[in-house]
């Protein structure tokens, strides 16, 4: 069971849109619509932003959206705001009652 | 609002057993709708799933940690616990407990999203 692959960093200017990819395999992302995304600010616990590929929890801005194609899931943030600057992690069900996280992506809002 | 709080020693000696407890408040650990999990994060690194437990006592562990991990639940005290044996410096991390959604897909149940988290507790492995 290997970690999902995310870019180490992405950046964007306020108002722009960015996407963060999360690549897995046919044993995890490719087989289940059970991908979630977490935002983590320094010194804080992670917070779920997207679950089951594209569902948004109550209270999360509709600027956050999720999608999946094959073995790759994506998180898109539109209308970037300075408060979006954080680390983002994807997570997927990986079969046999196991979970796997991505390595994390640091988002910088320039 | 449901809350989770981790507790346990902040310092563990190498080769000994790390023990942590997560106490759930304002909600029942015996809910049939949720599982309960542990996630850890070494300093400056990413998140790693450690394991998950159901109120019935069913457990699911990370393959990489399976030989050293034990989780158990105490429904009378509304808490669940983690034990990690034979620790080394590589086990130094912030340990989070979290609630996980239980999802039904085609009449089969799956562990899913970590939707509520504790604040985390730092555990250092050092002599």
PDB file of C-alpha atoms in Angstrom:
ATOM      1  CA  UNK A   1       0.000   0.000   0.000  1.00  0.00           C
ATOM      2  CA  UNK A   2       1.766   3.144  -1.232  1.00  0.00           C
ATOM      3  CA  UNK A   3       0.849   6.719  -0.432  1.00  0.00           C
ATOM      4  CA  UNK A   4      -1.200   8.574  -3.019  1.00  0.00           C
ATOM      5  CA  UNK A   5       0.838  10.995  -5.141  1.00  0.00           C
ATOM      6  CA  UNK A   6       0.272  14.737  -4.814  1.00  0.00           C
ATOM      7  CA  UNK A   7       2.381  17.667  -6.048  1.00  0.00           C
ATOM      8  CA  UNK A   8       4.503  19.038  -3.229  1.00  0.00           C
ATOM      9  CA  UNK A   9       3.368  22.580  -3.829  1.00  0.00           C
ATOM     10  CA  UNK A  10       1.019  24.722  -5.888  1.00  0.00           C
ATOM     11  CA  UNK A  11       0.497  28.453  -5.924  1.00  0.00           C
ATOM     12  CA  UNK A  12      -1.939  30.992  -7.224  1.00  0.00           C
ATOM     13  CA  UNK A  13      -2.968  34.612  -6.937  1.00  0.00           C
ATOM     14  CA  UNK A  14      -6.091  35.828  -5.156  1.00  0.00           C
ATOM     15  CA  UNK A  15      -9.128  35.350  -7.368  1.00  0.00           C
ATOM     16  CA  UNK A  16      -7.534  32.652  -9.486  1.00  0.00           C
ATOM     17  CA  UNK A  17      -8.438  28.961  -9.607  1.00  0.00           C
ATOM     18  CA  UNK A  18      -6.050  26.125  -8.839  1.00  0.00           C
ATOM     19  CA  UNK A  19      -6.291  22.369  -8.914  1.00  0.00           C
ATOM     20  CA  UNK A  20      -4.434  19.795  -6.868  1.00  0.00           C
ATOM     21  CA  UNK A  21      -4.120  16.295  -8.262  1.00  0.00           C
ATOM     22  CA  UNK A  22      -4.025  13.053  -6.309  1.00  0.00           C
ATOM     23  CA  UNK A  23      -2.898   9.975  -8.189  1.00  0.00           C
ATOM     24  CA  UNK A  24      -3.460   6.474  -6.931  1.00  0.00           C
ATOM     25  CA  UNK A  25      -3.999   3.081  -8.482  1.00  0.00           C
ATOM     26  CA  UNK A  26      -6.789   0.806  -9.632  1.00  0.00           C
ATOM     27  CA  UNK A  27      -6.768  -0.663  -6.100  1.00  0.00           C
ATOM     28  CA  UNK A  28      -7.747   2.582  -4.378  1.00  0.00           C
ATOM     29  CA  UNK A  29      -8.951   5.718  -6.185  1.00  0.00           C
ATOM     30  CA  UNK A  30      -9.723   3.801  -9.350  1.00  0.00           C
ATOM     31  CA  UNK A  31     -11.993   1.305  -7.594  1.00  0.00           C
ATOM     32  CA  UNK A  32     -13.923   3.384  -5.083  1.00  0.00           C
ATOM     33  CA  UNK A  33     -15.700   6.727  -5.001  1.00  0.00           C
ATOM     34  CA  UNK A  34     -14.409   7.197  -1.458  1.00  0.00           C
ATOM     35  CA  UNK A  35     -11.914  10.023  -1.904  1.00  0.00           C
ATOM     36  CA  UNK A  36     -11.771  12.839   0.620  1.00  0.00           C
ATOM     37  CA  UNK A  37      -9.745  16.045   0.865  1.00  0.00           C
ATOM     38  CA  UNK A  38      -8.480  17.757   4.017  1.00  0.00           C
ATOM     39  CA  UNK A  39      -7.214  21.262   4.695  1.00  0.00           C
ATOM     40  CA  UNK A  40      -4.629  21.682   7.433  1.00  0.00           C
ATOM     41  CA  UNK A  41      -3.396  25.023   8.651  1.00  0.00           C
ATOM     42  CA  UNK A  42      -0.203  25.215  10.753  1.00  0.00           C
ATOM     43  CA  UNK A  43      -0.720  23.940  14.269  1.00  0.00           C
ATOM     44  CA  UNK A  44      -4.274  22.810  13.593  1.00  0.00           C
ATOM     45  CA  UNK A  45      -6.014  19.490  13.063  1.00  0.00           C
ATOM     46  CA  UNK A  46      -7.075  18.626   9.518  1.00  0.00           C
ATOM     47  CA  UNK A  47     -10.533  19.657   8.357  1.00  0.00           C
ATOM     48  CA  UNK A  48     -12.549  17.785   5.730  1.00  0.00           C
ATOM     49  CA  UNK A  49     -13.306  19.917   2.666  1.00  0.00           C
ATOM     50  CA  UNK A  50     -14.600  17.278   0.225  1.00  0.00           C
ATOM     51  CA  UNK A  51     -15.798  13.714   0.776  1.00  0.00           C
ATOM     52  CA  UNK A  52     -16.895  10.882  -1.502  1.00  0.00           C
ATOM     53  CA  UNK A  53     -15.091  12.528  -4.432  1.00  0.00           C
ATOM     54  CA  UNK A  54     -17.287  15.597  -4.845  1.00  0.00           C
ATOM     55  CA  UNK A  55     -19.512  16.138  -1.810  1.00  0.00           C
ATOM     56  CA  UNK A  56     -19.049  19.239   0.301  1.00  0.00           C
ATOM     57  CA  UNK A  57     -19.727  19.199   4.069  1.00  0.00           C
ATOM     58  CA  UNK A  58     -22.049  21.790   5.482  1.00  0.00           C
ATOM     59  CA  UNK A  59     -20.172  25.022   6.112  1.00  0.00           C
ATOM     60  CA  UNK A  60     -17.469  24.494   3.478  1.00  0.00           C
ATOM     61  CA  UNK A  61     -17.351  27.168   0.804  1.00  0.00           C
ATOM     62  CA  UNK A  62     -18.699  26.231  -2.624  1.00  0.00           C
ATOM     63  CA  UNK A  63     -15.392  27.517  -3.981  1.00  0.00           C
ATOM     64  CA  UNK A  64     -14.084  24.018  -3.163  1.00  0.00           C
ATOM     65  CA  UNK A  65     -14.978  21.195  -5.525  1.00  0.00           C
ATOM     66  CA  UNK A  66     -13.764  17.674  -6.200  1.00  0.00           C
ATOM     67  CA  UNK A  67     -13.678  15.298  -9.140  1.00  0.00           C
ATOM     68  CA  UNK A  68     -12.192  11.985 -10.211  1.00  0.00           C
ATOM     69  CA  UNK A  69     -11.073  10.444 -13.482  1.00  0.00           C
ATOM     70  CA  UNK A  70      -9.655   6.953 -13.519  1.00  0.00           C
ATOM     71  CA  UNK A  71      -6.984   6.639 -10.853  1.00  0.00           C
ATOM     72  CA  UNK A  72      -6.655  10.398 -10.297  1.00  0.00           C
ATOM     73  CA  UNK A  73      -8.749  12.653  -8.085  1.00  0.00           C
ATOM     74  CA  UNK A  74      -8.593  16.439  -8.094  1.00  0.00           C
ATOM     75  CA  UNK A  75      -9.440  19.262  -5.737  1.00  0.00           C
ATOM     76  CA  UNK A  76     -10.235  22.609  -7.324  1.00  0.00           C
ATOM     77  CA  UNK A  77     -10.351  25.873  -5.442  1.00  0.00           C
ATOM     78  CA  UNK A  78     -11.867  28.764  -7.323  1.00  0.00           C
ATOM     79  CA  UNK A  79     -11.671  32.431  -6.420  1.00  0.00           C
ATOM     80  CA  UNK A  80      -8.549  31.876  -4.317  1.00  0.00           C
ATOM     81  CA  UNK A  81      -8.433  33.751  -1.032  1.00  0.00           C
ATOM     82  CA  UNK A  82      -5.498  34.312   1.286  1.00  0.00           C
ATOM     83  CA  UNK A  83      -7.257  32.207   3.923  1.00  0.00           C
ATOM     84  CA  UNK A  84      -7.012  29.185   1.600  1.00  0.00           C
ATOM     85  CA  UNK A  85      -3.249  29.051   2.134  1.00  0.00           C
ATOM     86  CA  UNK A  86      -2.679  25.711   3.877  1.00  0.00           C
ATOM     87  CA  UNK A  87      -1.604  22.125   3.334  1.00  0.00           C
ATOM     88  CA  UNK A  88      -4.068  19.880   1.519  1.00  0.00           C
ATOM     89  CA  UNK A  89      -4.233  16.095   1.753  1.00  0.00           C
ATOM     90  CA  UNK A  90      -6.206  13.590  -0.246  1.00  0.00           C
ATOM     91  CA  UNK A  91      -7.296  10.265   1.204  1.00  0.00           C
ATOM     92  CA  UNK A  92      -8.878   7.190  -0.326  1.00  0.00           C
ATOM     93  CA  UNK A  93     -10.336   3.884   0.717  1.00  0.00           C
ATOM     94  CA  UNK A  94      -7.774   1.342  -0.442  1.00  0.00           C
ATOM     95  CA  UNK A  95      -9.574  -2.001  -0.188  1.00  0.00           C
ATOM     96  CA  UNK A  96      -9.568  -4.629   2.562  1.00  0.00           C
ATOM     97  CA  UNK A  97     -10.766  -2.035   5.095  1.00  0.00           C
ATOM     98  CA  UNK A  98      -7.694   0.161   4.778  1.00  0.00           C
ATOM     99  CA  UNK A  99      -7.194   3.857   4.090  1.00  0.00           C
ATOM    100  CA  UNK A 100      -4.329   5.694   2.404  1.00  0.00           C
ATOM    101  CA  UNK A 101      -3.371   9.372   2.428  1.00  0.00           C
ATOM    102  CA  UNK A 102      -1.537  11.442  -0.134  1.00  0.00           C
ATOM    103  CA  UNK A 103       1.777  13.055   0.736  1.00  0.00           C
ATOM    104  CA  UNK A 104       0.231  16.511   0.961  1.00  0.00           C
ATOM    105  CA  UNK A 105       0.378  19.708  -1.101  1.00  0.00           C
ATOM    106  CA  UNK A 106       1.354  23.108   0.211  1.00  0.00           C
ATOM    107  CA  UNK A 107      -0.839  25.817  -1.293  1.00  0.00           C
ATOM    108  CA  UNK A 108       0.648  29.301  -1.409  1.00  0.00           C
ATOM    109  CA  UNK A 109      -1.560  32.262  -2.229  1.00  0.00           C
ATOM    110  CA  UNK A 110       0.746  34.870  -3.729  1.00  0.00           C
TER     111      UNK A 110
ATOM    112  CA  UNK B   1     -21.219  19.382  18.941  1.00  0.00           C
ATOM    113  CA  UNK B   2     -19.294  16.120  19.212  1.00  0.00           C
ATOM    114  CA  UNK B   3     -15.771  16.476  20.544  1.00  0.00           C
ATOM    115  CA  UNK B   4     -12.796  14.132  20.641  1.00  0.00           C
ATOM    116  CA  UNK B   5      -9.865  14.514  23.008  1.00  0.00           C
ATOM    117  CA  UNK B   6      -6.627  12.537  22.971  1.00  0.00           C
ATOM    118  CA  UNK B   7      -4.750  11.811  26.174  1.00  0.00           C
ATOM    119  CA  UNK B   8      -1.633   9.900  27.137  1.00  0.00           C
ATOM    120  CA  UNK B   9       2.088  10.240  27.854  1.00  0.00           C
ATOM    121  CA  UNK B  10       3.945  12.738  25.734  1.00  0.00           C
ATOM    122  CA  UNK B  11       7.244  10.896  26.087  1.00  0.00           C
ATOM    123  CA  UNK B  12       7.856   7.197  25.502  1.00  0.00           C
ATOM    124  CA  UNK B  13      11.158   5.337  25.647  1.00  0.00           C
ATOM    125  CA  UNK B  14      12.410   3.365  22.626  1.00  0.00           C
ATOM    126  CA  UNK B  15      11.255  -0.284  22.580  1.00  0.00           C
ATOM    127  CA  UNK B  16       8.377   0.483  24.963  1.00  0.00           C
ATOM    128  CA  UNK B  17       4.650   0.699  24.190  1.00  0.00           C
ATOM    129  CA  UNK B  18       2.892   3.928  23.282  1.00  0.00           C
ATOM    130  CA  UNK B  19      -0.610   4.144  24.782  1.00  0.00           C
ATOM    131  CA  UNK B  20      -3.192   6.785  23.908  1.00  0.00           C
ATOM    132  CA  UNK B  21      -6.877   7.203  24.651  1.00  0.00           C
ATOM    133  CA  UNK B  22      -9.498   9.213  22.788  1.00  0.00           C
ATOM    134  CA  UNK B  23     -12.513  10.319  24.807  1.00  0.00           C
ATOM    135  CA  UNK B  24     -15.653  11.186  22.894  1.00  0.00           C
ATOM    136  CA  UNK B  25     -18.073  13.743  24.321  1.00  0.00           C
ATOM    137  CA  UNK B  26     -21.461  15.075  23.200  1.00  0.00           C
ATOM    138  CA  UNK B  27     -22.006  11.927  21.161  1.00  0.00           C
ATOM    139  CA  UNK B  28     -22.075   8.154  21.519  1.00  0.00           C
ATOM    140  CA  UNK B  29     -19.198   5.960  20.479  1.00  0.00           C
ATOM    141  CA  UNK B  30     -21.772   3.180  20.090  1.00  0.00           C
ATOM    142  CA  UNK B  31     -23.337   4.838  17.062  1.00  0.00           C
ATOM    143  CA  UNK B  32     -23.915   2.401  14.186  1.00  0.00           C
ATOM    144  CA  UNK B  33     -23.218   5.195  11.711  1.00  0.00           C
ATOM    145  CA  UNK B  34     -19.558   5.777  12.485  1.00  0.00           C
ATOM    146  CA  UNK B  35     -16.176   4.185  12.942  1.00  0.00           C
ATOM    147  CA  UNK B  36     -13.372   5.665  15.043  1.00  0.00           C
ATOM    148  CA  UNK B  37      -9.815   6.084  13.811  1.00  0.00           C
ATOM    149  CA  UNK B  38      -6.261   7.152  14.571  1.00  0.00           C
ATOM    150  CA  UNK B  39      -4.085   9.211  12.229  1.00  0.00           C
ATOM    151  CA  UNK B  40      -0.528  10.335  12.935  1.00  0.00           C
ATOM    152  CA  UNK B  41       1.730  13.049  11.563  1.00  0.00           C
ATOM    153  CA  UNK B  42       5.507  13.075  12.120  1.00  0.00           C
ATOM    154  CA  UNK B  43       6.981  16.552  12.560  1.00  0.00           C
ATOM    155  CA  UNK B  44       7.041  18.377   9.227  1.00  0.00           C
ATOM    156  CA  UNK B  45       5.577  15.406   7.361  1.00  0.00           C
ATOM    157  CA  UNK B  46       2.248  14.177   6.038  1.00  0.00           C
ATOM    158  CA  UNK B  47      -0.689  12.317   7.496  1.00  0.00           C
ATOM    159  CA  UNK B  48      -0.617   8.542   7.978  1.00  0.00           C
ATOM    160  CA  UNK B  49      -3.617   6.351   8.769  1.00  0.00           C
ATOM    161  CA  UNK B  50      -2.868   4.114  11.756  1.00  0.00           C
ATOM    162  CA  UNK B  51      -6.078   2.176  12.257  1.00  0.00           C
ATOM    163  CA  UNK B  52      -9.843   2.181  12.751  1.00  0.00           C
ATOM    164  CA  UNK B  53     -12.237   0.533  15.191  1.00  0.00           C
ATOM    165  CA  UNK B  54     -15.998  -0.012  15.348  1.00  0.00           C
ATOM    166  CA  UNK B  55     -17.959   0.120  18.588  1.00  0.00           C
ATOM    167  CA  UNK B  56     -18.398  -3.650  18.392  1.00  0.00           C
ATOM    168  CA  UNK B  57     -14.624  -4.069  18.666  1.00  0.00           C
ATOM    169  CA  UNK B  58     -13.910  -4.870  15.003  1.00  0.00           C
ATOM    170  CA  UNK B  59     -10.500  -3.460  14.102  1.00  0.00           C
ATOM    171  CA  UNK B  60      -8.741  -2.484  10.885  1.00  0.00           C
ATOM    172  CA  UNK B  61      -5.045  -1.648  10.874  1.00  0.00           C
ATOM    173  CA  UNK B  62      -2.512  -0.102   8.528  1.00  0.00           C
ATOM    174  CA  UNK B  63      -0.589  -2.952   6.868  1.00  0.00           C
ATOM    175  CA  UNK B  64       2.705  -1.226   7.684  1.00  0.00           C
ATOM    176  CA  UNK B  65       1.890  -1.021  11.408  1.00  0.00           C
ATOM    177  CA  UNK B  66      -0.313  -4.080  11.829  1.00  0.00           C
ATOM    178  CA  UNK B  67       2.256  -6.157  13.708  1.00  0.00           C
ATOM    179  CA  UNK B  68       2.628  -3.484  16.400  1.00  0.00           C
ATOM    180  CA  UNK B  69      -0.832  -1.909  16.693  1.00  0.00           C
ATOM    181  CA  UNK B  70      -3.708  -2.804  18.975  1.00  0.00           C
ATOM    182  CA  UNK B  71      -6.897  -0.795  19.273  1.00  0.00           C
ATOM    183  CA  UNK B  72      -9.787  -1.369  21.657  1.00  0.00           C
ATOM    184  CA  UNK B  73     -12.995   0.382  22.617  1.00  0.00           C
ATOM    185  CA  UNK B  74     -14.658   0.977  25.987  1.00  0.00           C
ATOM    186  CA  UNK B  75     -18.281   1.816  25.294  1.00  0.00           C
ATOM    187  CA  UNK B  76     -19.068   2.260  29.008  1.00  0.00           C
ATOM    188  CA  UNK B  77     -16.604   5.162  29.144  1.00  0.00           C
ATOM    189  CA  UNK B  78     -17.269   6.366  25.586  1.00  0.00           C
ATOM    190  CA  UNK B  79     -13.645   6.115  24.570  1.00  0.00           C
ATOM    191  CA  UNK B  80     -11.287   4.148  22.398  1.00  0.00           C
ATOM    192  CA  UNK B  81      -7.582   3.485  22.724  1.00  0.00           C
ATOM    193  CA  UNK B  82      -4.409   2.847  20.755  1.00  0.00           C
ATOM    194  CA  UNK B  83      -1.378   0.827  21.716  1.00  0.00           C
ATOM    195  CA  UNK B  84       1.748   0.803  19.559  1.00  0.00           C
ATOM    196  CA  UNK B  85       4.471  -1.543  20.702  1.00  0.00           C
ATOM    197  CA  UNK B  86       8.242  -1.572  20.196  1.00  0.00           C
ATOM    198  CA  UNK B  87       8.364   2.116  19.355  1.00  0.00           C
ATOM    199  CA  UNK B  88      11.330   3.839  17.759  1.00  0.00           C
ATOM    200  CA  UNK B  89      12.139   7.454  16.954  1.00  0.00           C
ATOM    201  CA  UNK B  90      10.222   7.001  13.700  1.00  0.00           C
ATOM    202  CA  UNK B  91       7.026   6.784  15.738  1.00  0.00           C
ATOM    203  CA  UNK B  92       7.475  10.335  17.026  1.00  0.00           C
ATOM    204  CA  UNK B  93       4.436  12.217  15.764  1.00  0.00           C
ATOM    205  CA  UNK B  94       1.280  14.114  16.542  1.00  0.00           C
ATOM    206  CA  UNK B  95      -1.416  11.487  17.001  1.00  0.00           C
ATOM    207  CA  UNK B  96      -4.977  12.449  16.103  1.00  0.00           C
ATOM    208  CA  UNK B  97      -8.129  10.553  16.875  1.00  0.00           C
ATOM    209  CA  UNK B  98     -11.060  11.067  14.538  1.00  0.00           C
ATOM    210  CA  UNK B  99     -14.577   9.977  13.751  1.00  0.00           C
ATOM    211  CA  UNK B 100     -15.056   8.216  10.422  1.00  0.00           C
ATOM    212  CA  UNK B 101     -18.193   7.928   8.356  1.00  0.00           C
ATOM    213  CA  UNK B 102     -19.583   4.469   7.689  1.00  0.00           C
ATOM    214  CA  UNK B 103     -20.746   4.293   4.094  1.00  0.00           C
ATOM    215  CA  UNK B 104     -23.006   1.731   2.445  1.00  0.00           C
ATOM    216  CA  UNK B 105     -22.242   0.898  -1.180  1.00  0.00           C
ATOM    217  CA  UNK B 106     -24.150  -1.906  -2.882  1.00  0.00           C
ATOM    218  CA  UNK B 107     -25.110  -3.523   0.438  1.00  0.00           C
ATOM    219  CA  UNK B 108     -21.506  -3.462   1.646  1.00  0.00           C
ATOM    220  CA  UNK B 109     -20.156  -1.153   4.342  1.00  0.00           C
ATOM    221  CA  UNK B 110     -16.917   0.810   4.070  1.00  0.00           C
ATOM    222  CA  UNK B 111     -14.844   2.990   6.368  1.00  0.00           C
ATOM    223  CA  UNK B 112     -14.694   6.458   4.893  1.00  0.00           C
ATOM    224  CA  UNK B 113     -14.164  10.152   5.614  1.00  0.00           C
ATOM    225  CA  UNK B 114     -12.575  11.491   8.782  1.00  0.00           C
ATOM    226  CA  UNK B 115     -15.270  14.076   9.518  1.00  0.00           C
ATOM    227  CA  UNK B 116     -14.437  15.105  13.080  1.00  0.00           C
ATOM    228  CA  UNK B 117     -10.950  15.337  14.604  1.00  0.00           C
ATOM    229  CA  UNK B 118      -9.379  15.760  18.004  1.00  0.00           C
ATOM    230  CA  UNK B 119      -6.804  18.503  18.472  1.00  0.00           C
ATOM    231  CA  UNK B 120      -3.967  15.974  18.419  1.00  0.00           C
ATOM    232  CA  UNK B 121      -1.342  15.013  20.969  1.00  0.00           C
ATOM    233  CA  UNK B 122       2.413  15.038  20.427  1.00  0.00           C
ATOM    234  CA  UNK B 123       4.259  11.850  21.349  1.00  0.00           C
ATOM    235  CA  UNK B 124       8.040  11.867  21.394  1.00  0.00           C
ATOM    236  CA  UNK B 125      10.005   8.627  21.437  1.00  0.00           C
ATOM    237  CA  UNK B 126      13.286   9.241  23.199  1.00  0.00           C
ATOM    238  CA  UNK B 127      15.377   7.833  25.998  1.00  0.00           C
TER     239      UNK B 127
END
